[in-house]
């Protein structure tokens, strides 16, 4: 079989090859064989010695990696392909190691998702705990490269405001990586990252705090100069309540910033982009199920961005702007509109 023409590999078989390939890489990551091979070309016994694993299993892993196209073999020496080595490096805008870790944990929720597809009742967030923890770092390289320099600094005056010292809230912060990037960039500002689950880590700057909270019932903190939600708004459910809570804690001249996958909502247009299978697949297996469980409007990245703009307008937000990013995200910013009496009370008691 060849890669093109009448003898091209059928799509299902190509996907099957990819399944084996990803699992080989995931096993290499978990056993240390992946890092051992990345150290440089070596024989099978040398790779086994570097990783301190069984030599026979090392040989079988290396054979599989060569068959998958991730490594080469010549005269008994194995080497990682330059392309795969780059994809696994910090220079790539997605943490592929987190992708591998997530793929290894995903079978744990398969039965729950099957049941949810049948019932329409969604899946509770705690069911995804291990999968979510494994996947938490996938977008960290993107946040390192874009969150401050492109997204925050792209909001008029926000960079100067946070440099001078401001209050920032993150919703659906996960492991806190994005909040850490922002807090380190603006040490004079104070950042609070809210998520349904607590994250314990000891490498956070003094101006960053991680807190447990539901976006539908935020603590009466603030007022915040910036409230942001990265790749999570479609998970939250009940956008009207969530946006109402954000307006309560946002300063009168504050900014809400939402980053969502830049899908058009037109299936035929989106499907022409080979990367669309990721947000569409994740929508069914993860995002939509959390949204449904929370009683939300059953939104996912596949619905595009229009529903977010509508929800913002319905909640009284103004100056709504959508900006495309080379990262593959659309950045939506908005102001809170006229202050409510409850927000004025928050400001008085802050």
Tab-separated table of C-alpha atoms in Angstrom, residues 1-11 13-14 17:
chain	number	residue	atom	x	y	z
A	1	UNK	CA	0.000	0.000	0.000
A	2	UNK	CA	1.071	3.573	-0.647
A	3	UNK	CA	0.014	6.831	0.936
A	4	UNK	CA	-1.847	8.095	-2.134
A	5	UNK	CA	-3.582	6.929	-5.262
A	6	UNK	CA	-5.936	3.948	-5.600
A	7	UNK	CA	-3.973	1.913	-3.051
A	8	UNK	CA	-4.109	4.579	-0.338
A	9	UNK	CA	-4.550	3.270	3.187
A	10	UNK	CA	-8.237	3.269	4.189
A	11	UNK	CA	-9.051	5.901	6.810
A	13	UNK	CA	-6.695	1.543	9.066
A	14	UNK	CA	-4.776	4.824	9.127
A	17	UNK	CA	-1.995	2.759	12.901
